[in-house]
Amino acid sequence: MSELMQNPAVLGAIVGAVVLVAVVAGVVLSRGRKNAWEEALTGELDASSRPLPGPAKERAPEAPTASVFGRLVDGLARTKGRMVGRVDDLFRGRKVVDEELWTQLEELLITSDVGIRATTRLLESMRAKADREELQDPERLRELLREDVHRVLESASGRLPDIPADGPLVIMVVGVNGAGKTTTIGKLAARYVAEGKKVLIAAGDTFRAAAIEQVVVWGKRAGAEVVRHEAGSDPAAVAHDAVSAGVARGVDVVICDTAGRLHTKADLMGELTKVHRVIGKVLDGAPQEVLLVLDSTNGQNAIAQAREFAGAVGVSAIALTKLDGTARGGVIIGIADELGIPVKLIGIGEAVEDLRDFEPAGFVEALFGSESGALGRGRNSASAAAEDEERGISVESEAAPPPS
């Protein structure tokens, strides 16, 4: 072997072979890297290979309108099946509009959680139009129902207030435990942060187990500061310190969580009245919005809750959550018709982007139209928790201290 190695020709051949192997390996690795970059740029990498999203304000722009509508259609699928699907079944094969049809339509709407009062008013309007048109076509009756549902929802829609020039926008969020209040607060904070706003959250539900920690986690996810006190402390004191801190730090939006107590308890509703009063003493005119979070799966009981909260703290807006998980979404028609409180936000999924401004036209189209959603829902809570763990966010994370 040593003699071969001393032969210049043999040695040259070996060196040439080594160089050739190195060049070939380099080309293969280069192509692999190129393919990986191409996949990364075109979004074709496996989900586990993608980097975690950065802070909310650095995230990519919102998905196109088509995907938003697709999520809405998906989110309302159960309600559509229970209400509009049954309406279509009722009208199918009918040749005339008779009293029996009206009676069955009334029963169908009531059992779809539209409610007795709203159903009565809808049918009165539809009957008047049908009489004027001397209507005999059930298909036209479906169009009248769609038009009147849109009219009712349009009359009770609205937008969150603009941020004042002379101080923060203060949103006081109320609702019973389990309605999705904390999640709504977190998603709303993430939306404002994504718009470049400075947001502070008051962890005012000081009695429910782990409520403060949940707000802290959402604050970390959204990139918002959190003011917290010890568990069991006075919720009004938390709100006072948060609004004071918001004014002192030049915050754009202060979102105040509150205790999610049963609306049937008069003393606990009085506690919300105290929080509302304290916020007003810190900042004149605040809170500019009192947002009631209602769980759509509660059906007609959600309307009873709304009446009680409105009597206690003057609710100015409603966020209707969990529309993606219920067939009882028809309650939004009853809410719009009976309460006179604008529905401003709806929840159609677990992802941050699934908290949406309420758009009556899109809502009605998703219910009565023939479109079907194509893109599904965003990240669920399990994947969000996994990302939190990788980014070092835990319930023990530090929150912003109250003002000194």
mmCIF file with all atom_site columns, N, CA and C in Angstrom, residues 296-325:
data_model
loop_
_atom_site.group_PDB
_atom_site.id
_atom_site.type_symbol
_atom_site.label_atom_id
_atom_site.label_alt_id
_atom_site.label_comp_id
_atom_site.label_asym_id
_atom_site.label_entity_id
_atom_site.label_seq_id
_atom_site.pdbx_PDB_ins_code
_atom_site.Cartn_x
_atom_site.Cartn_y
_atom_site.Cartn_z
_atom_site.occupancy
_atom_site.B_iso_or_equiv
_atom_site.pdbx_formal_charge
_atom_site.auth_seq_id
_atom_site.auth_comp_id
_atom_site.auth_asym_id
_atom_site.auth_atom_id
_atom_site.pdbx_PDB_model_num
ATOM 1  N N  . SER A 1 296 ? -73.460 32.090 22.785 1.00 0.00 ? 296 SER A N  1
ATOM 2  C CA . SER A 1 296 ? -74.598 31.794 21.910 1.00 0.00 ? 296 SER A CA 1
ATOM 3  C C  . SER A 1 296 ? -75.198 30.417 22.183 1.00 0.00 ? 296 SER A C  1
ATOM 4  N N  . THR A 1 297 ? -74.422 29.530 22.811 1.00 0.00 ? 297 THR A N  1
ATOM 5  C CA . THR A 1 297 ? -74.956 28.203 23.103 1.00 0.00 ? 297 THR A CA 1
ATOM 6  C C  . THR A 1 297 ? -76.023 28.242 24.189 1.00 0.00 ? 297 THR A C  1
ATOM 7  N N  . ASN A 1 298 ? -76.133 29.383 24.885 1.00 0.00 ? 298 ASN A N  1
ATOM 8  C CA . ASN A 1 298 ? -77.149 29.520 25.935 1.00 0.00 ? 298 ASN A CA 1
ATOM 9  C C  . ASN A 1 298 ? -78.525 29.849 25.376 1.00 0.00 ? 298 ASN A C  1
ATOM 10 N N  . GLY A 1 299 ? -78.603 30.128 24.082 1.00 0.00 ? 299 GLY A N  1
ATOM 11 C CA . GLY A 1 299 ? -79.898 30.393 23.475 1.00 0.00 ? 299 GLY A CA 1
ATOM 12 C C  . GLY A 1 299 ? -80.631 31.546 24.124 1.00 0.00 ? 299 GLY A C  1
ATOM 13 N N  . GLN A 1 300 ? -81.917 31.343 24.425 1.00 0.00 ? 300 GLN A N  1
ATOM 14 C CA . GLN A 1 300 ? -82.744 32.420 24.959 1.00 0.00 ? 300 GLN A CA 1
ATOM 15 C C  . GLN A 1 300 ? -82.284 32.904 26.337 1.00 0.00 ? 300 GLN A C  1
ATOM 16 N N  . ASN A 1 301 ? -81.568 32.073 27.088 1.00 0.00 ? 301 ASN A N  1
ATOM 17 C CA . ASN A 1 301 ? -81.053 32.517 28.384 1.00 0.00 ? 301 ASN A CA 1
ATOM 18 C C  . ASN A 1 301 ? -80.048 33.656 28.218 1.00 0.00 ? 301 ASN A C  1
ATOM 19 N N  . ALA A 1 302 ? -79.400 33.733 27.071 1.00 0.00 ? 302 ALA A N  1
ATOM 20 C CA . ALA A 1 302 ? -78.472 34.832 26.809 1.00 0.00 ? 302 ALA A CA 1
ATOM 21 C C  . ALA A 1 302 ? -79.205 36.169 26.809 1.00 0.00 ? 302 ALA A C  1
ATOM 22 N N  . ILE A 1 303 ? -80.444 36.177 26.327 1.00 0.00 ? 303 ILE A N  1
ATOM 23 C CA . ILE A 1 303 ? -81.224 37.411 26.311 1.00 0.00 ? 303 ILE A CA 1
ATOM 24 C C  . ILE A 1 303 ? -81.565 37.840 27.736 1.00 0.00 ? 303 ILE A C  1
ATOM 25 N N  . ALA A 1 304 ? -81.898 36.876 28.595 1.00 0.00 ? 304 ALA A N  1
ATOM 26 C CA . ALA A 1 304 ? -82.177 37.191 30.000 1.00 0.00 ? 304 ALA A CA 1
ATOM 27 C C  . ALA A 1 304 ? -80.940 37.767 30.679 1.00 0.00 ? 304 ALA A C  1
ATOM 28 N N  . GLN A 1 305 ? -79.774 37.203 30.399 1.00 0.00 ? 305 GLN A N  1
ATOM 29 C CA . GLN A 1 305 ? -78.532 37.737 30.943 1.00 0.00 ? 305 GLN A CA 1
ATOM 30 C C  . GLN A 1 305 ? -78.320 39.182 30.499 1.00 0.00 ? 305 GLN A C  1
ATOM 31 N N  . ALA A 1 306 ? -78.548 39.423 29.222 1.00 0.00 ? 306 ALA A N  1
ATOM 32 C CA . ALA A 1 306 ? -78.324 40.756 28.678 1.00 0.00 ? 306 ALA A CA 1
ATOM 33 C C  . ALA A 1 306 ? -79.198 41.800 29.368 1.00 0.00 ? 306 ALA A C  1
ATOM 34 N N  . ARG A 1 307 ? -80.442 41.450 29.640 1.00 0.00 ? 307 ARG A N  1
ATOM 35 C CA . ARG A 1 307 ? -81.337 42.393 30.319 1.00 0.00 ? 307 ARG A CA 1
ATOM 36 C C  . ARG A 1 307 ? -80.802 42.769 31.699 1.00 0.00 ? 307 ARG A C  1
ATOM 37 N N  . GLU A 1 308 ? -80.317 41.776 32.447 1.00 0.00 ? 308 GLU A N  1
ATOM 38 C CA . GLU A 1 308 ? -79.820 42.031 33.794 1.00 0.00 ? 308 GLU A CA 1
ATOM 39 C C  . GLU A 1 308 ? -78.559 42.890 33.775 1.00 0.00 ? 308 GLU A C  1
ATOM 40 N N  . PHE A 1 309 ? -77.621 42.555 32.906 1.00 0.00 ? 309 PHE A N  1
ATOM 41 C CA . PHE A 1 309 ? -76.381 43.330 32.837 1.00 0.00 ? 309 PHE A CA 1
ATOM 42 C C  . PHE A 1 309 ? -76.653 44.751 32.355 1.00 0.00 ? 309 PHE A C  1
ATOM 43 N N  . ALA A 1 310 ? -77.549 44.896 31.395 1.00 0.00 ? 310 ALA A N  1
ATOM 44 C CA . ALA A 1 310 ? -77.881 46.227 30.884 1.00 0.00 ? 310 ALA A CA 1
ATOM 45 C C  . ALA A 1 310 ? -78.481 47.088 31.983 1.00 0.00 ? 310 ALA A C  1
ATOM 46 N N  . GLY A 1 311 ? -79.286 46.476 32.856 1.00 0.00 ? 311 GLY A N  1
ATOM 47 C CA . GLY A 1 311 ? -79.869 47.227 33.953 1.00 0.00 ? 311 GLY A CA 1
ATOM 48 C C  . GLY A 1 311 ? -78.846 47.658 34.980 1.00 0.00 ? 311 GLY A C  1
ATOM 49 N N  . ALA A 1 312 ? -77.764 46.898 35.124 1.00 0.00 ? 312 ALA A N  1
ATOM 50 C CA . ALA A 1 312 ? -76.763 47.193 36.146 1.00 0.00 ? 312 ALA A CA 1
ATOM 51 C C  . ALA A 1 312 ? -75.713 48.188 35.669 1.00 0.00 ? 312 ALA A C  1
ATOM 52 N N  . VAL A 1 313 ? -75.232 48.027 34.453 1.00 0.00 ? 313 VAL A N  1
ATOM 53 C CA . VAL A 1 313 ? -74.089 48.843 34.017 1.00 0.00 ? 313 VAL A CA 1
ATOM 54 C C  . VAL A 1 313 ? -74.281 49.504 32.657 1.00 0.00 ? 313 VAL A C  1
ATOM 55 N N  . GLY A 1 314 ? -75.491 49.477 32.127 1.00 0.00 ? 314 GLY A N  1
ATOM 56 C CA . GLY A 1 314 ? -75.717 50.179 30.863 1.00 0.00 ? 314 GLY A CA 1
ATOM 57 C C  . GLY A 1 314 ? -74.896 49.631 29.712 1.00 0.00 ? 314 GLY A C  1
ATOM 58 N N  . VAL A 1 315 ? -75.091 48.378 29.380 1.00 0.00 ? 315 VAL A N  1
ATOM 59 C CA . VAL A 1 315 ? -74.344 47.722 28.300 1.00 0.00 ? 315 VAL A CA 1
ATOM 60 C C  . VAL A 1 315 ? -74.506 48.489 26.986 1.00 0.00 ? 315 VAL A C  1
ATOM 61 N N  . SER A 1 316 ? -73.384 48.740 26.312 1.00 0.00 ? 316 SER A N  1
ATOM 62 C CA . SER A 1 316 ? -73.417 49.491 25.052 1.00 0.00 ? 316 SER A CA 1
ATOM 63 C C  . SER A 1 316 ? -73.069 48.646 23.837 1.00 0.00 ? 316 SER A C  1
ATOM 64 N N  . ALA A 1 317 ? -72.613 47.413 24.056 1.00 0.00 ? 317 ALA A N  1
ATOM 65 C CA . ALA A 1 317 ? -72.234 46.553 22.931 1.00 0.00 ? 317 ALA A CA 1
ATOM 66 C C  . ALA A 1 317 ? -72.269 45.103 23.381 1.00 0.00 ? 317 ALA A C  1
ATOM 67 N N  . ILE A 1 318 ? -72.479 44.216 22.422 1.00 0.00 ? 318 ILE A N  1
ATOM 68 C CA . ILE A 1 318 ? -72.512 42.776 22.690 1.00 0.00 ? 318 ILE A CA 1
ATOM 69 C C  . ILE A 1 318 ? -71.491 42.068 21.818 1.00 0.00 ? 318 ILE A C  1
ATOM 70 N N  . ALA A 1 319 ? -70.777 41.127 22.425 1.00 0.00 ? 319 ALA A N  1
ATOM 71 C CA . ALA A 1 319 ? -69.940 40.180 21.684 1.00 0.00 ? 319 ALA A CA 1
ATOM 72 C C  . ALA A 1 319 ? -70.579 38.807 21.848 1.00 0.00 ? 319 ALA A C  1
ATOM 73 N N  . LEU A 1 320 ? -70.991 38.213 20.757 1.00 0.00 ? 320 LEU A N  1
ATOM 74 C CA . LEU A 1 320 ? -71.653 36.909 20.794 1.00 0.00 ? 320 LEU A CA 1
ATOM 75 C C  . LEU A 1 320 ? -70.636 35.838 20.410 1.00 0.00 ? 320 LEU A C  1
ATOM 76 N N  . THR A 1 321 ? -70.313 34.973 21.357 1.00 0.00 ? 321 THR A N  1
ATOM 77 C CA . THR A 1 321 ? -69.231 34.007 21.170 1.00 0.00 ? 321 THR A CA 1
ATOM 78 C C  . THR A 1 321 ? -69.758 32.609 20.852 1.00 0.00 ? 321 THR A C  1
ATOM 79 N N  . LYS A 1 322 ? -68.832 31.740 20.444 1.00 0.00 ? 322 LYS A N  1
ATOM 80 C CA . LYS A 1 322 ? -69.058 30.295 20.259 1.00 0.00 ? 322 LYS A CA 1
ATOM 81 C C  . LYS A 1 322 ? -70.108 29.985 19.194 1.00 0.00 ? 322 LYS A C  1
ATOM 82 N N  . LEU A 1 323 ? -70.221 30.860 18.212 1.00 0.00 ? 323 LEU A N  1
ATOM 83 C CA . LEU A 1 323 ? -71.162 30.575 17.127 1.00 0.00 ? 323 LEU A CA 1
ATOM 84 C C  . LEU A 1 323 ? -70.756 29.355 16.319 1.00 0.00 ? 323 LEU A C  1
ATOM 85 N N  . ASP A 1 324 ? -69.468 29.012 16.373 1.00 0.00 ? 324 ASP A N  1
ATOM 86 C CA . ASP A 1 324 ? -68.988 27.864 15.621 1.00 0.00 ? 324 ASP A CA 1
ATOM 87 C C  . ASP A 1 324 ? -69.325 26.544 16.303 1.00 0.00 ? 324 ASP A C  1
ATOM 88 N N  . GLY A 1 325 ? -69.749 26.599 17.568 1.00 0.00 ? 325 GLY A N  1
ATOM 89 C CA . GLY A 1 325 ? -69.960 25.366 18.302 1.00 0.00 ? 325 GLY A CA 1
ATOM 90 C C  . GLY A 1 325 ? -71.410 25.097 18.652 1.00 0.00 ? 325 GLY A C  1
#
